[in-house]
XYZ file of C-alpha atoms in Angstrom:
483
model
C 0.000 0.000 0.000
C 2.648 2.019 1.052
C 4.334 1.809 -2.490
C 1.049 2.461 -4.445
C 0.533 5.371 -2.037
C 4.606 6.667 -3.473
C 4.003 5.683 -7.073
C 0.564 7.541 -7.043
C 2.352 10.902 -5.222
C 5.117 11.048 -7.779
C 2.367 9.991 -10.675
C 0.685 13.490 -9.799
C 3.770 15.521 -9.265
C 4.908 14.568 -12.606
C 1.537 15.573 -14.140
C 1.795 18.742 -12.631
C 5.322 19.417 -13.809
C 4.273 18.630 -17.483
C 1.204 20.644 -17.117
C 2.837 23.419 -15.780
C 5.320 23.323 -18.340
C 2.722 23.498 -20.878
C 1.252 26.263 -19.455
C 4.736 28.369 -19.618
C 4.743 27.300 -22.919
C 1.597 28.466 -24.146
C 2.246 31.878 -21.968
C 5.320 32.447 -23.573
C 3.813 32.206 -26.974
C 0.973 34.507 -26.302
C 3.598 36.732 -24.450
C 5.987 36.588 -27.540
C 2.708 37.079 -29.338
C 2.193 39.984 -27.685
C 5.435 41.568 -27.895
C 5.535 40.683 -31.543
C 5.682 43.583 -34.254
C 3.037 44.168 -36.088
C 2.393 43.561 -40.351
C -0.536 44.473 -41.959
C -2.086 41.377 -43.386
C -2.542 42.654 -46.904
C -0.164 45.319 -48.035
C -2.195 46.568 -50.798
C -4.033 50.106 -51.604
C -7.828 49.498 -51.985
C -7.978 50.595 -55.485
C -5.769 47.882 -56.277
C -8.248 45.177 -55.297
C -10.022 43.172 -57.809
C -11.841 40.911 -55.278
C -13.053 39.816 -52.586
C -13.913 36.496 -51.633
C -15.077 35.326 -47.806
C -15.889 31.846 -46.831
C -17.306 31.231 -43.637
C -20.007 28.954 -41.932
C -22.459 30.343 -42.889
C -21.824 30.750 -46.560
C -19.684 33.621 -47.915
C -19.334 36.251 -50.845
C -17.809 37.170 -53.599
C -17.035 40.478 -54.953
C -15.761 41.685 -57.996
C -14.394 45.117 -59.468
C -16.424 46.143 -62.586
C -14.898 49.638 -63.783
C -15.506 51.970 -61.118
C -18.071 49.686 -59.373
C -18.305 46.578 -57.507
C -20.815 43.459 -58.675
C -21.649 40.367 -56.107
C -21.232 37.503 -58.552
C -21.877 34.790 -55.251
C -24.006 33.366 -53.696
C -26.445 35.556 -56.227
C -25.728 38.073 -58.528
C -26.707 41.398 -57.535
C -25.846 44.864 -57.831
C -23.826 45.972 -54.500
C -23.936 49.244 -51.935
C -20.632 50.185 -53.355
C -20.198 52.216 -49.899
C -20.957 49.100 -47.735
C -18.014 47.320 -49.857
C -15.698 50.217 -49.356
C -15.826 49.991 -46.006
C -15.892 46.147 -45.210
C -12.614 46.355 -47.998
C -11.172 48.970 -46.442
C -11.684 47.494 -42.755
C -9.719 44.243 -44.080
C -7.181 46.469 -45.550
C -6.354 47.853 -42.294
C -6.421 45.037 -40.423
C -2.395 44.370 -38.918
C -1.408 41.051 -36.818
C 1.748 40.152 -34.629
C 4.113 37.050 -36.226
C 4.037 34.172 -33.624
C 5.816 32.337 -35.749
C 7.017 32.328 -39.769
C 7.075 28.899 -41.022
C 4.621 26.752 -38.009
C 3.521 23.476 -38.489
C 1.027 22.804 -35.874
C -1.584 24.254 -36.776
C -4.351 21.925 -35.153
C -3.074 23.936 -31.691
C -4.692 27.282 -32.905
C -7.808 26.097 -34.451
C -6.412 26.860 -37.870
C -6.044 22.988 -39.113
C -9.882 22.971 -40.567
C -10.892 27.117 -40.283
C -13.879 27.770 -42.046
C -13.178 31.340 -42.037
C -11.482 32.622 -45.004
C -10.589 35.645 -46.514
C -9.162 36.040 -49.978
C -8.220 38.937 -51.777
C -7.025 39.690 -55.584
C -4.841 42.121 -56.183
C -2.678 43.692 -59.002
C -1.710 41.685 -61.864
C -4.298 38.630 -60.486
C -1.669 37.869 -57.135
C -4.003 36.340 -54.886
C -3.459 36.734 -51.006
C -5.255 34.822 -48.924
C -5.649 34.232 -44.872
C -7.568 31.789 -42.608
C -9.101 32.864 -39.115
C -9.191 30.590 -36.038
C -12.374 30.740 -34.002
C -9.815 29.937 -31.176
C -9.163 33.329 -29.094
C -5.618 34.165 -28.390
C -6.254 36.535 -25.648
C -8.049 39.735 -24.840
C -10.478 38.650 -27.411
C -7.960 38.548 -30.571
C -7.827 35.299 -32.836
C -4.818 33.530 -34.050
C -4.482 33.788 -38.377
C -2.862 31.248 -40.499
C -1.058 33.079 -43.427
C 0.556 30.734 -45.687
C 3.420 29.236 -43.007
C 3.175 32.282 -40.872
C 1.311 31.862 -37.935
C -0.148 35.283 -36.175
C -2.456 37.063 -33.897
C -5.172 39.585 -35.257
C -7.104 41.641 -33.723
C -10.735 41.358 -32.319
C -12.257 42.477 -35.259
C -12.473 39.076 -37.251
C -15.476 38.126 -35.200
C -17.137 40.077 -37.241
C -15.296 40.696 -40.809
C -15.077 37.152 -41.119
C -18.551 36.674 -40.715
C -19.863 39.298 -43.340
C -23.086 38.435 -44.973
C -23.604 38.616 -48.570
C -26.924 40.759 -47.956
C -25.090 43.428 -45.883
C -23.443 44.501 -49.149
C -26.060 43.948 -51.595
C -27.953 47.232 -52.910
C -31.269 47.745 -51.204
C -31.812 50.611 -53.712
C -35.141 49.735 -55.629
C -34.347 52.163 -58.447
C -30.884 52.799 -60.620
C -31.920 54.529 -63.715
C -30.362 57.825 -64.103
C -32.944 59.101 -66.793
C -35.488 61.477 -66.421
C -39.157 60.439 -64.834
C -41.769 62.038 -67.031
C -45.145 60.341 -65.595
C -45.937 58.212 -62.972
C -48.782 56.585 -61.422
C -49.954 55.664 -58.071
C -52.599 52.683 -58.191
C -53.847 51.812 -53.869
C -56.668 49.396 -54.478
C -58.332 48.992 -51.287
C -58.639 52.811 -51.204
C -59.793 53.063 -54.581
C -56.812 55.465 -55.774
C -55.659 55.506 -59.437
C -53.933 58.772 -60.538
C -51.403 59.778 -63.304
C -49.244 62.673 -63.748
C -47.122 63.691 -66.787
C -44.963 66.358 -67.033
C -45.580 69.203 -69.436
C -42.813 71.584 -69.775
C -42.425 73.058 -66.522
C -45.770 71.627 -64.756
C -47.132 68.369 -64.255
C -50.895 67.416 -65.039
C -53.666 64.996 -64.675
C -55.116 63.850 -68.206
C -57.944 62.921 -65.474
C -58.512 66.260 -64.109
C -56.484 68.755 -66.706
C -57.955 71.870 -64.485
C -56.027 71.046 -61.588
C -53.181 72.619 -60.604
C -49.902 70.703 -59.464
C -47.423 71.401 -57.091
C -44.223 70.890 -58.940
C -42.441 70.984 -55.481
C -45.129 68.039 -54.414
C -44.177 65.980 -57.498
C -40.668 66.627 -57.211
C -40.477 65.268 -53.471
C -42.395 62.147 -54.508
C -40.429 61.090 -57.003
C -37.261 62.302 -55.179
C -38.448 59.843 -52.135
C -39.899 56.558 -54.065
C -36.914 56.781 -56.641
C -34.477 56.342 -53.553
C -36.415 54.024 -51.463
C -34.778 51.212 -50.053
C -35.763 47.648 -48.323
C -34.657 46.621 -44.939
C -33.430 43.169 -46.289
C -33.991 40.116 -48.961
C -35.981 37.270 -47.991
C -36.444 35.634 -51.299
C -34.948 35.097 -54.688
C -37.815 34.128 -56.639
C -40.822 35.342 -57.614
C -43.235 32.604 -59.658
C -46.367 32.799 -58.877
C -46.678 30.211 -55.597
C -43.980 32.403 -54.126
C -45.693 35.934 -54.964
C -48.765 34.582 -53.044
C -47.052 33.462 -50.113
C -46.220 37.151 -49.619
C -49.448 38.456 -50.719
C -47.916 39.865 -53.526
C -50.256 38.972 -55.797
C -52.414 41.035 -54.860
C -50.046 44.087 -53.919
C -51.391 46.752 -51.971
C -49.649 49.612 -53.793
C -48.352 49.996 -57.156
C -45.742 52.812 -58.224
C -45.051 52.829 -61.959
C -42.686 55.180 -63.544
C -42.378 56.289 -67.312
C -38.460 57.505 -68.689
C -37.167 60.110 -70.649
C -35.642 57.998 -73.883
C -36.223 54.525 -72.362
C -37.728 52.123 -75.460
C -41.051 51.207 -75.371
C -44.641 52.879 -73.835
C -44.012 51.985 -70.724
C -44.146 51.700 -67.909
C -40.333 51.157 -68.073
C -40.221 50.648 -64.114
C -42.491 49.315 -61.253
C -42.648 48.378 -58.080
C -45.245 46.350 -56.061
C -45.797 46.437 -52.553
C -47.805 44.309 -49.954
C -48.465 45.108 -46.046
C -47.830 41.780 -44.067
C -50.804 40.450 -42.143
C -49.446 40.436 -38.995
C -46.000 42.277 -37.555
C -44.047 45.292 -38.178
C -43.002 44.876 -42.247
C -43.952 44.318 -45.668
C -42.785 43.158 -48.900
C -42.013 44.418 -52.574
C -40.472 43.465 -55.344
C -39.675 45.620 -58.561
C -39.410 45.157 -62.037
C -35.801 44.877 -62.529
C -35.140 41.954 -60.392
C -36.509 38.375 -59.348
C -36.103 39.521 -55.930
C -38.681 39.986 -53.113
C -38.019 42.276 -50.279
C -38.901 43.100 -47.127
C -39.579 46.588 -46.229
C -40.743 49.219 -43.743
C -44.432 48.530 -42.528
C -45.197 52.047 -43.232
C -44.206 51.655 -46.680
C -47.792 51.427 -47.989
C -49.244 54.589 -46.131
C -45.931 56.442 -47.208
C -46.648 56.358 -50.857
C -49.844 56.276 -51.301
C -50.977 59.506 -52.438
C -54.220 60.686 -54.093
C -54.413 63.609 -56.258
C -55.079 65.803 -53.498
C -51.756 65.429 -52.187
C -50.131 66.890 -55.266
C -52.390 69.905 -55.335
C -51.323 73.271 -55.027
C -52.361 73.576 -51.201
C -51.444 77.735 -51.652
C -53.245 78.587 -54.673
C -56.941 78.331 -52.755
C -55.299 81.445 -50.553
C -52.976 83.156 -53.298
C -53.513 86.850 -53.726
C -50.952 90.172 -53.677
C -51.274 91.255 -50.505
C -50.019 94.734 -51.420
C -53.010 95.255 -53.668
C -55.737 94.579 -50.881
C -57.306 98.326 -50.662
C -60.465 97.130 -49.323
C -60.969 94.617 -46.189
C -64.847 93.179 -45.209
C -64.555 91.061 -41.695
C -67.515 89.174 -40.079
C -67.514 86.812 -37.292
C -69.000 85.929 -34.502
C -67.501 89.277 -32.674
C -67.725 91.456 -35.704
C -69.061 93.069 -38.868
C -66.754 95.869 -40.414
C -66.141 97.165 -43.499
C -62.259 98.663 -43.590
C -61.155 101.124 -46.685
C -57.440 101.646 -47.170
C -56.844 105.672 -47.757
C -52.922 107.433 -48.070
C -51.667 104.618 -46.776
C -53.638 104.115 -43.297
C -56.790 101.797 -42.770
C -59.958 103.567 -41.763
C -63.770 102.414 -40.866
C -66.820 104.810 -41.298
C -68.619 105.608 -38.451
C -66.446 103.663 -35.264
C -67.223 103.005 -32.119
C -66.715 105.928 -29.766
C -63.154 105.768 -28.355
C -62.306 103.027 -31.153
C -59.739 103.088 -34.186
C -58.543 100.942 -36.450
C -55.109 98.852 -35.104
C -53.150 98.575 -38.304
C -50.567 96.084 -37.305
C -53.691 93.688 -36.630
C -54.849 94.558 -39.966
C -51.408 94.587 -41.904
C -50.931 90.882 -40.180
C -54.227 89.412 -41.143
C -54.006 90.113 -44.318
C -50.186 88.828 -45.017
C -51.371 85.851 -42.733
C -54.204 84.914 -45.147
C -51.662 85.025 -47.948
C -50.096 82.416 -45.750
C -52.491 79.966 -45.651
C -52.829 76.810 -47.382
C -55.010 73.841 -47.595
C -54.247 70.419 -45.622
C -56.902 68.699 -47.372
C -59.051 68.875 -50.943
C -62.530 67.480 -49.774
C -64.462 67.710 -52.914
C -67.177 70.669 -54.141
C -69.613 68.474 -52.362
C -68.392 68.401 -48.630
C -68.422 70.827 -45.836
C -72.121 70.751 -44.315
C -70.257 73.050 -41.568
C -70.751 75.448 -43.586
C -74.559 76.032 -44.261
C -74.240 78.509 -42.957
C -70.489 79.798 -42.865
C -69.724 81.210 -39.588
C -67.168 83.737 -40.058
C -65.500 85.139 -43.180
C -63.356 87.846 -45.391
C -63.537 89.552 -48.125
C -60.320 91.139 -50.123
C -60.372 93.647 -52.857
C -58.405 96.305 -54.685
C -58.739 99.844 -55.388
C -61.449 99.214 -58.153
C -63.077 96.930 -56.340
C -62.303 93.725 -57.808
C -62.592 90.492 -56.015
C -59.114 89.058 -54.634
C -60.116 86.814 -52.267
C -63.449 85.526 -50.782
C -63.377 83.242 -47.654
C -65.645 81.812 -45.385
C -65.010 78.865 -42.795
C -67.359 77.202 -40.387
C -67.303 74.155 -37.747
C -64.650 72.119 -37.016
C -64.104 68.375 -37.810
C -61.897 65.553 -37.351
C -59.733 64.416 -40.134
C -61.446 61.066 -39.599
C -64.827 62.041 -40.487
C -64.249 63.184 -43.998
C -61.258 61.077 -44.991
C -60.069 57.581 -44.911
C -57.445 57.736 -42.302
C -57.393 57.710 -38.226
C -55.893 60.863 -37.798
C -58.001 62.748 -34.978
C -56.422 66.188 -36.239
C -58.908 68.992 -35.863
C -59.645 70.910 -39.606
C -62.341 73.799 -40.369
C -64.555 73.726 -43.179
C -63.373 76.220 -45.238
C -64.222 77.785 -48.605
C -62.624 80.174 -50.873
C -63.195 81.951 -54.354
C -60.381 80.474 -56.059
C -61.455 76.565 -56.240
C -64.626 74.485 -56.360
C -63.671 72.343 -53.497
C -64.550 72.804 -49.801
C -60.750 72.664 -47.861
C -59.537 71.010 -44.716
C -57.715 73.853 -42.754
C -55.892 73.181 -39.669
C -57.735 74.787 -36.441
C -54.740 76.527 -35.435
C -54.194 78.168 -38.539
C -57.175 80.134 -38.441
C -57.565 79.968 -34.919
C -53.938 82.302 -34.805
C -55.294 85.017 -37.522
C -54.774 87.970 -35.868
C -57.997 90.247 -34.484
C -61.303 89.698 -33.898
C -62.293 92.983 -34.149
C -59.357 94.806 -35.820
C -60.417 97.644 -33.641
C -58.456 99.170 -30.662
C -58.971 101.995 -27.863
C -57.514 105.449 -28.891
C -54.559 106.277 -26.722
C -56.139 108.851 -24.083
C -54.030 112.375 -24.078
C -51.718 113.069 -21.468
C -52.621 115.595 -19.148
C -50.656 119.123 -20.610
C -48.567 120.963 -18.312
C -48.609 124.062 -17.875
C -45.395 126.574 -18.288
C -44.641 125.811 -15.123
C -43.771 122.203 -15.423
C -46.153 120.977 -12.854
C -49.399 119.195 -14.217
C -52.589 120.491 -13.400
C -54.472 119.258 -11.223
C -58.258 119.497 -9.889
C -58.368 121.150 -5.638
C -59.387 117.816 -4.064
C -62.862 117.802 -2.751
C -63.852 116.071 0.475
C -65.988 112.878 -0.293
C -69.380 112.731 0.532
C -70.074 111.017 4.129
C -71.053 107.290 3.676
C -68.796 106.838 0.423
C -66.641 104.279 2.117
C-alpha cells in the first residue's frame, strides 16, 4: 500500500510538472505574441483590389471590381452598396497582426487545421493573397491567423469581418436609372386610388382632371423619395407565382409605376409592387428589374400612397398680392366691419366711440391669409359646416375687384371626412379660387390675428402748464357714507 501510495504521489507531481510546463509554454507564446511587431495582413491600396472572396459557416461572398463599381457575382448576382463594400474592404485592408511564428507546423493547436473562415483577396496583376481565421481566441479577445506558413495574432475584429453576410453589401436601392421620370402613377386598391401625372414643360398634369393645378415641389419630393427608397433586407430570390402569393404579392397593396425620358417602349419602363404583411411590423415588394422579393418598412404602404389631393397646389386656394388689398370686409361671430385703405392708413366709417382701427392687426391678417394653405381637398360636395359659414373675409383692390373671398365654419376631425385615423382637428373652409370645400388646420385660423381689428384710442396726457407741474383738480372732500 505504502508503495502504491509513493508511485501515485510522484504519478501526480509529474503531471503537474508537465502541465505546468505546458502552461509556460503556451504563456510564452501569447507573451511573444504579444510583444511581436506588427504587419498588416494585406499590403495593398484598396484601389488595387479586384476581389473579394469570404468563406465562412455560414456561406460567404464574392465580390468583384467592374470599372468603377463593384458586382456580387456569389451566392447571387446582384448589384452591391458600393459604400458598404468600401468599407468592409477597407476594414480588411487595415487590419495588422503580430508574427508568432514564420514557417509553423502545428496548426491543429490554434484552431487553424480545418478554419472555415477565409478571406481572400485579388490584387494587381491577379496575385491572390489569402488568410484563414481561427475561431480559437488568443487573448483579450484577438484570434490567431494562419497566413501561408506564418502563424499570427489579429485583432478582435475578425469576429465580425469574417462573418460578413452577402446581404449586408447587396444594394437595397429599388431604383438605378439615371434618366429622367416624365409620368408616374400611383394605383392603392383597397382605397380606390388611381392617378397619373405627366410632365408638361415646366408643370405636371392629370389627363384625369387637366384643371387642376400641381405642385411641382409636391411631385418633385415624390419622385425624389420613391426613386431612392430602399428595403430593410432580402428574404427571397424568386418570384413565380406560388412564391408571390405566399407574400401576398399577388395582390399588392400599392403599385408605383414610372415612365423615362428615352427609355424604349410605352411603358411603364419601371415598377414596383408592394404588400403590407398580415401580422407584424413589415412588408414586402419586389420591382421590375429583379426576381427579388423584399422586405420593407411597414409604413411603406401609407408612405406612398398619395391621391391627387396630395399633389395639389395647397397655396393657390389662398394666393392673392397682398399689397393690392385696398379694401378689407370682416364678419364673425364678434364682428361686422367694413375697412377702406386711404394714403396709406386703414380707416372704418362711423367707429365706435373711443375706437380706431389697429393697423398692425390689420397689416398681419391680411399677409397671414396670404399664408395659408389647404391640408386637405374634400371635394365641391363636402363641408355641411358650412350652411351657414360662420365667419368670413372679403379682399379687394382699389377698383373693387374680387381678390379673395373666404368663409369657414365648424370644425371636424380628419377622420370624419377622410379615410385615415388621424383625430387632427380641420375647419370647413371655402374660398373663391377653387370648387372644393378645404380642410384647414384649427390653429391656422384659430392664430389670424384680431377679432375685431379695432383698438382703444390712446387717451391724451394731461398738458402741463409753463410751469412744469401738471394740473391738477383742488381735491374735494368725499361725501359722508362713500366708504
Amino acid at each position: 500500500m505504502k508503495s502504491f501510495r509513493s508511485t501515485l504521489v510522484f504519478a501526480l507531481v509529474v503531471a503537474a510538472v508537465v502541465g505546468y510546463a505546458v502552461f509556460e509554454m503556451k504563456r510564452g507564446e501569447k507573451n511573444e505574441a504579444a510583444e511581436a511587431k506588427e504587419d498588416r495582413l494585406f499590403s495593398w491600396e484598396e484601389k488595387d483590389i479586384q476581389e473579394i472572396s469570404l468563406r465562412h459557416d455560414d456561406g460567404g461572398l464574392v465580390i468583384v471590381r467592374e470599372g468603377d463599381n463593384w458586382r456580387l457575382k456569389e451566392p447571387v448576382s446582384d448589384r452591391t452598396d458600393d459604400f458598404m463594400v468600401t468599407s468592409f474592404l477597407s476594414s480588411i485592408l487595415s487590419q495588422v497582426a503580430k508574427v508568432v511564428e514564420e514557417n509553423n507546423q502545428s496548426w491543429a493547436d490554434y484552431g487553424l487545421e480545418n478554419s472555415t473562415t477565409k478571406v481572400e483577396l485579388v490584387g494587381p496583376g491577379g496575385e491572390r493573397k489569402a488568410i484563414e481565421v481561427s475561431q480559437e481566441k488568443a487573448y483579450d479577445d484577438s484570434h490567431f491567423i494562419r497566413q501561408g506558413d506564418r502563424l499570427l495574432v489579429g485583432s478582435s475584429d475578425w469576429a465580425k469581418l469574417g462573418k460578413k453576410k452577402a446581404n449586408e453589401v447587396r444594394e437595397k436601392k429599388f431604383f438605378h436609372s439615371d434618366k429622367k421620370i416624365v409620368a408616374f402613377r400611383i394605383q392603392v386598391p383597397k382605397e380606390k386610388i388611381d392617378i397619373t401625372l405627366e410632365s408638361k414643360g415646366d408643370e405636371w398634369k392629370s389627363s384625369q382632371y387637366p384643371d387642376v393645378v400641381i405642385a411641382k415641389s409636391e411631385v418633385d419630393k415624390f419622385t425624389l423619395d420613391s426613386s431612392t427608397f430602399k428595403s430593410l433586407d432580402f428574404v427571397a430570390e424568386e418570384t413565380e407565382p406560388k412564391i408571390l402569393a405566399h407574400f401576398g404579392l399577388d395582390k399588392p397593396d400599392l403599385i408605383i409605376s414610372y415612365w423615362l425620358e428615352g427609355a424604349e417602349g410605352e411603358g411603364p419602363h419601371w415598377w414596383m409592387k408592394v404588400k403590407r404583411a398580415a401580422s407584424g411590423t413589415e412588408g414586402f415588394a419586389y420591382h421590375s428589374e429583379r426576381q427579388t422579393i423584399y422586405k420593407v418598412h411597414e409604413d411603406t404602404v401609407k408612405r406612398y400612397a398619395k391621391s391627387l389631393g396630395d399633389f395639389r397646389d395647397k397655396k393657390l386656394p389662398f394666393k392673392f398680392q397682398p399689397d393690392a388689398v385696398q379694401e378689407l370686409t370682416l364678419k364673425t361671430r364678434l364682428t361686422d366691419l367694413k375697412l377702406d385703405k386711404k394714403d396709406g392708413r386703414w380707416i372704418v366709417a362711423n367707429p365706435p366711440a373711443g375706437k380706431e382701427v389697429d393697423q398692425e392687426k390689420v397689416k398681419g391678417l391680411i399677409d397671414r391669409l396670404s399664408e395659408l394653405e389647404a391640408k386637405y381637398f374634400l371635394g365641391a360636395k363636402k363641408g355641411k359646416g358650412l350652411k351657414p359659414p360662420v365667419n368670413s373675409v372679403v379682399l379687394r383692390n382699389q377698383e373693387g375687384e374680387e381678390l379673395l373671398s373666404m368663409s369657414w365654419g365648424t370644425s371636424f376631425k380628419a377622420k370624419q371626412e377622410l379615410a385615415t385615423d388621424s383625430d387632427e382637428e380641420l375647419y370647413y373652409v371655402k374660398t373663391s379660387r377653387v370648387a372644393d370645400t378645404l380642410g384647414v388646420v384649427v390653429s391656422k385660423l384659430d392664430e389670424l390675428p384680431g377679432q375685431t381689428l379695432l383698438k382703444d384710442i390712446p387717451k391724451e396726457e394731461p398738458k402741463k402748464p409753463e410751469g412744469g407741474a401738471a394740473m391738477s383738480r383742488p381735491m374735494t372732500p368725499e361725501p359722508e357714507g362713500s366708504q
